[in-house]
PDB file of C-alpha atoms in Angstrom:
ATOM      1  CA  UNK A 176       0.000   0.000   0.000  1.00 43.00           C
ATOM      2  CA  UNK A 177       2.254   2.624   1.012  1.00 45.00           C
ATOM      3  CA  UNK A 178       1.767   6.550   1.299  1.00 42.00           C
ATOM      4  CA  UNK A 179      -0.881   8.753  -0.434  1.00 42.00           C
ATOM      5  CA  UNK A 180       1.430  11.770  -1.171  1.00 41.00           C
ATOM      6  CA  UNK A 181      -1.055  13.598  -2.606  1.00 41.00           C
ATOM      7  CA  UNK A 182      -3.354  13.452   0.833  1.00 42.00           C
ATOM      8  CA  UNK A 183      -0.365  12.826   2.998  1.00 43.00           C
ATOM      9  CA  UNK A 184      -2.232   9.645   4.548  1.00 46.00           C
ATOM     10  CA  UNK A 185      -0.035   6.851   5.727  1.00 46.00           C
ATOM     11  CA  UNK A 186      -1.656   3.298   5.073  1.00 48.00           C
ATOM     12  CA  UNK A 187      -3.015   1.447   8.134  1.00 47.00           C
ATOM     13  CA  UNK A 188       0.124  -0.924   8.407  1.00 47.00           C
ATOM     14  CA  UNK A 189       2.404   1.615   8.573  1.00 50.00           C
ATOM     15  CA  UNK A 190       0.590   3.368  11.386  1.00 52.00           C
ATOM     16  CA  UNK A 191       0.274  -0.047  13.484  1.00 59.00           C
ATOM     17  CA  UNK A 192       4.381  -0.322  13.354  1.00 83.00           C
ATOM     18  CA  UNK A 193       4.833   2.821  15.570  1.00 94.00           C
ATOM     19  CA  UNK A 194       6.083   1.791  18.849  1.00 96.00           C
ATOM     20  CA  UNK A 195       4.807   3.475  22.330  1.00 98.00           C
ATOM     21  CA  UNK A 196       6.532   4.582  25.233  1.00 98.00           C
ATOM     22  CA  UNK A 197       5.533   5.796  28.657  1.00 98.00           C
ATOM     23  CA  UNK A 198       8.573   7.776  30.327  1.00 98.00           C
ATOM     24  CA  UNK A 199       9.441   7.864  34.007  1.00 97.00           C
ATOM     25  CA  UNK A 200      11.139  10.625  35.782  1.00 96.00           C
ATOM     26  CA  UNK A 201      12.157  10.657  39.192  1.00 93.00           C
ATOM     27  CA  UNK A 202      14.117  12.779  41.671  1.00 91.00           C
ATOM     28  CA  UNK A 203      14.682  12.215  45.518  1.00 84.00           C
ATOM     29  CA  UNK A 204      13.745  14.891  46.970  1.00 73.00           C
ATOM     30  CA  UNK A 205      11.949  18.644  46.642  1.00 57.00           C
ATOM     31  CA  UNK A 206      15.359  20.187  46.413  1.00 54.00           C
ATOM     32  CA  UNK A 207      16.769  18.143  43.802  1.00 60.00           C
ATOM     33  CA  UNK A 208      13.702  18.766  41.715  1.00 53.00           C
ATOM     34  CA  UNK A 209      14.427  22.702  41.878  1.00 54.00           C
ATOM     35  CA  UNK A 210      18.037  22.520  40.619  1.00 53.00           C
ATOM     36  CA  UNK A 211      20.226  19.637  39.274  1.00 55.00           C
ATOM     37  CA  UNK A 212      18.635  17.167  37.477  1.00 78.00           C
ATOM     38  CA  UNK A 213      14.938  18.990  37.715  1.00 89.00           C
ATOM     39  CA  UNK A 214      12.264  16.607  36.550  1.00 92.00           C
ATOM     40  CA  UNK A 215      11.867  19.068  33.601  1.00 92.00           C
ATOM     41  CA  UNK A 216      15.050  18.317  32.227  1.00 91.00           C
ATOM     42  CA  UNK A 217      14.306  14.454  32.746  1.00 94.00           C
ATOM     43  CA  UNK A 218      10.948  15.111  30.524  1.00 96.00           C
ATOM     44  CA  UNK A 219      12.349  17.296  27.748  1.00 96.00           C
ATOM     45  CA  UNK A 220      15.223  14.284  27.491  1.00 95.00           C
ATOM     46  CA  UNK A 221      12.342  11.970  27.249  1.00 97.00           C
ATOM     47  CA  UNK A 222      10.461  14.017  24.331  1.00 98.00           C
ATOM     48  CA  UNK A 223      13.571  14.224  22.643  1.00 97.00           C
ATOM     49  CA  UNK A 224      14.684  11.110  22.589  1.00 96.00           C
ATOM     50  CA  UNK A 225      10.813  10.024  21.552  1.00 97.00           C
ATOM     51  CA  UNK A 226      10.516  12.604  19.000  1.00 98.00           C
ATOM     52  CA  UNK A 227      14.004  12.065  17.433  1.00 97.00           C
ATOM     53  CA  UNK A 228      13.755   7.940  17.068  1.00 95.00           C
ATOM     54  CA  UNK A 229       9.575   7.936  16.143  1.00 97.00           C
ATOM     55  CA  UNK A 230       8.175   6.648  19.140  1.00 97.00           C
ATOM     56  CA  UNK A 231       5.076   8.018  20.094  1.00 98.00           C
ATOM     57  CA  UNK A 232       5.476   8.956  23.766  1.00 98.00           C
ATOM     58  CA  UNK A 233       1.963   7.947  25.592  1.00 98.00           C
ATOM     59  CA  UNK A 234       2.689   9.752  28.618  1.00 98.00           C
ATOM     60  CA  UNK A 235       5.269  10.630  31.608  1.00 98.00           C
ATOM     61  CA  UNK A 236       5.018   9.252  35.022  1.00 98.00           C
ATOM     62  CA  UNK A 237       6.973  10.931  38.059  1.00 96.00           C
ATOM     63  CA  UNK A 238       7.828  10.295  41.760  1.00 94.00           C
ATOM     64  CA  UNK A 239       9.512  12.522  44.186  1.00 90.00           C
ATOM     65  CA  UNK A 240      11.028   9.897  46.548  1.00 87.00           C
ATOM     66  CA  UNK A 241      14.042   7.633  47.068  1.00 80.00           C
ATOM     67  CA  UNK A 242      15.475   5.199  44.662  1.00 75.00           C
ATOM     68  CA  UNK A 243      15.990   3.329  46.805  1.00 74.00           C
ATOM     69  CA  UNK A 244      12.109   2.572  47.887  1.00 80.00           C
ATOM     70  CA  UNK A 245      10.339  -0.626  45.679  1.00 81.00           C
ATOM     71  CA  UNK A 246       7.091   0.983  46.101  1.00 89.00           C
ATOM     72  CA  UNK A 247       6.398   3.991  44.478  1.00 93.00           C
ATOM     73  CA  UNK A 248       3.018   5.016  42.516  1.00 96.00           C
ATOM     74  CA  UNK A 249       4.856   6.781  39.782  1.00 97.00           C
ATOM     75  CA  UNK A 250       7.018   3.992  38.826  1.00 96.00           C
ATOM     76  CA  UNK A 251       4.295   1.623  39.168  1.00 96.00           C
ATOM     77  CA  UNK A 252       1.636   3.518  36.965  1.00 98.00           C
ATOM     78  CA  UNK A 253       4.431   3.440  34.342  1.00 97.00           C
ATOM     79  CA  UNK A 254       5.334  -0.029  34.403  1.00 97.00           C
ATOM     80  CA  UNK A 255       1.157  -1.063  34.125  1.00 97.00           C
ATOM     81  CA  UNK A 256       1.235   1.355  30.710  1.00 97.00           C
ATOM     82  CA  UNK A 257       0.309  -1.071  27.768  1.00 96.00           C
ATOM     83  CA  UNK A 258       3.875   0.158  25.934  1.00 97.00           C
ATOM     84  CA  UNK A 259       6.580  -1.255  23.991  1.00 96.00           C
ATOM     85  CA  UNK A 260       9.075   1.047  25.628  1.00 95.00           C
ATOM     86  CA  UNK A 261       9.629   2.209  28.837  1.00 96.00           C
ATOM     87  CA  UNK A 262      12.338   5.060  28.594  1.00 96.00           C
ATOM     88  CA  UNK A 263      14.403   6.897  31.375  1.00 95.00           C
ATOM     89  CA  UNK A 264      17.044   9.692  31.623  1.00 93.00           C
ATOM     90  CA  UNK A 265      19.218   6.858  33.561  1.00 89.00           C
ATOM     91  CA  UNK A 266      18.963   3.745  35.138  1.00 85.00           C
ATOM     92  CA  UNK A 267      19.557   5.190  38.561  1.00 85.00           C
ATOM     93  CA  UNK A 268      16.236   6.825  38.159  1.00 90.00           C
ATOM     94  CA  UNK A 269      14.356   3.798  37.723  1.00 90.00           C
ATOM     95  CA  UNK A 270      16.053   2.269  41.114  1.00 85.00           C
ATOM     96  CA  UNK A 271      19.297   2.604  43.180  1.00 79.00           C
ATOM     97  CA  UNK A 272      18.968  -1.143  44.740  1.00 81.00           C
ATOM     98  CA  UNK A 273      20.190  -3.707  42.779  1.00 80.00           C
ATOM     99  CA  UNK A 274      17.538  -6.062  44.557  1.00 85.00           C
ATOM    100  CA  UNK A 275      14.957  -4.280  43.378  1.00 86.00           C
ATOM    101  CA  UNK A 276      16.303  -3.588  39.834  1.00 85.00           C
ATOM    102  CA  UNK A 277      16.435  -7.490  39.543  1.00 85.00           C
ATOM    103  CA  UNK A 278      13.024  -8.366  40.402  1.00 89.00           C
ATOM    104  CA  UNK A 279      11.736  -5.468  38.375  1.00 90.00           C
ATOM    105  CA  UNK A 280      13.457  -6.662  35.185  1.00 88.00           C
ATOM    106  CA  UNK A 281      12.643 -10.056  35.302  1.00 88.00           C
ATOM    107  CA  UNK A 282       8.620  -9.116  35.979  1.00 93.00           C
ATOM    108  CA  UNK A 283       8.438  -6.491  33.565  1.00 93.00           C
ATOM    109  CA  UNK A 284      11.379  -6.636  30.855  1.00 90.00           C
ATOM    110  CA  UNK A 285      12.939 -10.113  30.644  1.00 87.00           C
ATOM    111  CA  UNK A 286      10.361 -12.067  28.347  1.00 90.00           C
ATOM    112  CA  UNK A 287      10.885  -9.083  25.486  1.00 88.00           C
ATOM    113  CA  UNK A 288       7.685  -8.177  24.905  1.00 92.00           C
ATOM    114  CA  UNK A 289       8.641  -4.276  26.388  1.00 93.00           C
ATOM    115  CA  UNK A 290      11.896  -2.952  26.654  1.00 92.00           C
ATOM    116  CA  UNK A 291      13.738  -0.354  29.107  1.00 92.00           C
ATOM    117  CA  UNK A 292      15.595   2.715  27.686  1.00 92.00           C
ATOM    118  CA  UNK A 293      17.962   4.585  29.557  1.00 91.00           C
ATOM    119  CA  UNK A 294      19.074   7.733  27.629  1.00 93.00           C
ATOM    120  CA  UNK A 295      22.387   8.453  28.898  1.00 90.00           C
ATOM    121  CA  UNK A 296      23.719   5.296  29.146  1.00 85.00           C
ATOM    122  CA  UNK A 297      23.188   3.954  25.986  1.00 79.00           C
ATOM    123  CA  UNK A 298      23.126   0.191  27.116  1.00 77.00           C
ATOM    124  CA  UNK A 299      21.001  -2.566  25.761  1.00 75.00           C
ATOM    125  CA  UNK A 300      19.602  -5.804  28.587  1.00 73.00           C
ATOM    126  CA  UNK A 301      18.967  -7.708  25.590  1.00 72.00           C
ATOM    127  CA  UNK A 302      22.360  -9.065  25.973  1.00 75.00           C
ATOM    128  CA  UNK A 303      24.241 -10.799  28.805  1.00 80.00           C
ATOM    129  CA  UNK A 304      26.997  -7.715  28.131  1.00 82.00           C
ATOM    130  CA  UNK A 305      24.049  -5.212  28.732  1.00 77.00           C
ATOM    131  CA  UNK A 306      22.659  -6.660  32.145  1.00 73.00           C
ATOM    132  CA  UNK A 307      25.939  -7.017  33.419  1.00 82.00           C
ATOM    133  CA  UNK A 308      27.296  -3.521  32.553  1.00 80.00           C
ATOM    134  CA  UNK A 309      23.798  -2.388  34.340  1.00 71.00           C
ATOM    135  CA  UNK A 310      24.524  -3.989  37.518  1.00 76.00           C
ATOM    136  CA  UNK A 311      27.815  -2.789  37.689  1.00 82.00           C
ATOM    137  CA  UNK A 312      26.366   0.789  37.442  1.00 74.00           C
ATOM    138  CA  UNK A 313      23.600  -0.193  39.808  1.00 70.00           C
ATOM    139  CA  UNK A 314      26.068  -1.247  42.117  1.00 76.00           C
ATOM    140  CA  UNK A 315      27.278   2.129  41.835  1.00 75.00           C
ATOM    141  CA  UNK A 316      23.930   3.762  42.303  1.00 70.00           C
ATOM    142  CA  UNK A 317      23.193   1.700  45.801  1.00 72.00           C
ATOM    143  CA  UNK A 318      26.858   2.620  46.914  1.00 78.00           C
ATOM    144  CA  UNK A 319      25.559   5.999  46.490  1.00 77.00           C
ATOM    145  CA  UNK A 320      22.300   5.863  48.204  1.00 66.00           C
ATOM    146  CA  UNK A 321      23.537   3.963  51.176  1.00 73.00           C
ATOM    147  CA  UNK A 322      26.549   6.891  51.692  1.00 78.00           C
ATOM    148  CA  UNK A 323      24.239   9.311  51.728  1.00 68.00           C
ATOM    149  CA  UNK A 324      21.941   7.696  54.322  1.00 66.00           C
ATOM    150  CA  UNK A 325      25.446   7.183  56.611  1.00 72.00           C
ATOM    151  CA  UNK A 326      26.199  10.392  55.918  1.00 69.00           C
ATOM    152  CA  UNK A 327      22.683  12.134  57.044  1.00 72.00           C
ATOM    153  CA  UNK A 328      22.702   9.794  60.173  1.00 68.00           C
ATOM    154  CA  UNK A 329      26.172  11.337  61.366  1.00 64.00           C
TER     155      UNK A 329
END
């Protein structure tokens, strides 16, 4: 079938191939969502990033709480978004415990059928390589979150 140039239609196929994507955005707390990396800049990243590879962005979820915490309504209402694509600034915004990262992939990601995009990082969990290099920055990301916590308790 193909395009109608003259009516600038696109046949029904080729609308049905466009994949979906929720985005998530997340920052720890009220501070960090005023300056550094403002849950503004997380959703313009997102658009871009939508915009520039096709994918027609369904919405943006948000949470203003810890990595760290399994629980949180933002993440979840993205996750239950009928999506091919769940994409992120970073992985660190999606969770800062490797525990949690684990169970989360395997429920959500690990049969294929959506995938998780993290913008800056540029890695792919299709691949043994991919999961690995995540956990190593996840590993990273709890470090993080548990200094901080020793460090407010001081």
């Amino acid at each position: 079938m193909g395009k109608d140039v003259s009516r600038g239609n696109v046949a029904n196929s080729e609308v049905a191939s466009v994949r979906t994507a929720v985005g998530y955005v997340r920052v720890s707390t009220d501070m960090q969502a005023i300056d550094g990396l403002s849950l503004d800049a997380q959703r313009y990243a997102i658009q871009t990033y939508c915009s520039i590879n096709g994918i027609r962005l369904i919405k943006i979820c948000q949470d203003i709480e810890s990595g760290g915490k399994a629980d949180r309504v933002g993440l979840a209402d993205a996750l239950s978004v009928k999506a091919d694509v769940v994409v992120v600034l970073k992985f660190d915004r999606v969770s800062r415990s490797i525990k949690h990262f684990c169970e989360m992939y395997e429920e959500h990601f690990a049969d294929g059928s959506k995938e998780l995009v993290a913008i800056r990082e540029s890695i792919r969990l299709d691949s043994a390589l991919g999961r690995a290099l995540v956990s190593i920055l996840l590993v990273f990301a709890q470090m993080e979150r548990e200094a901080t916590g020793e460090r407010t308790r001081e």
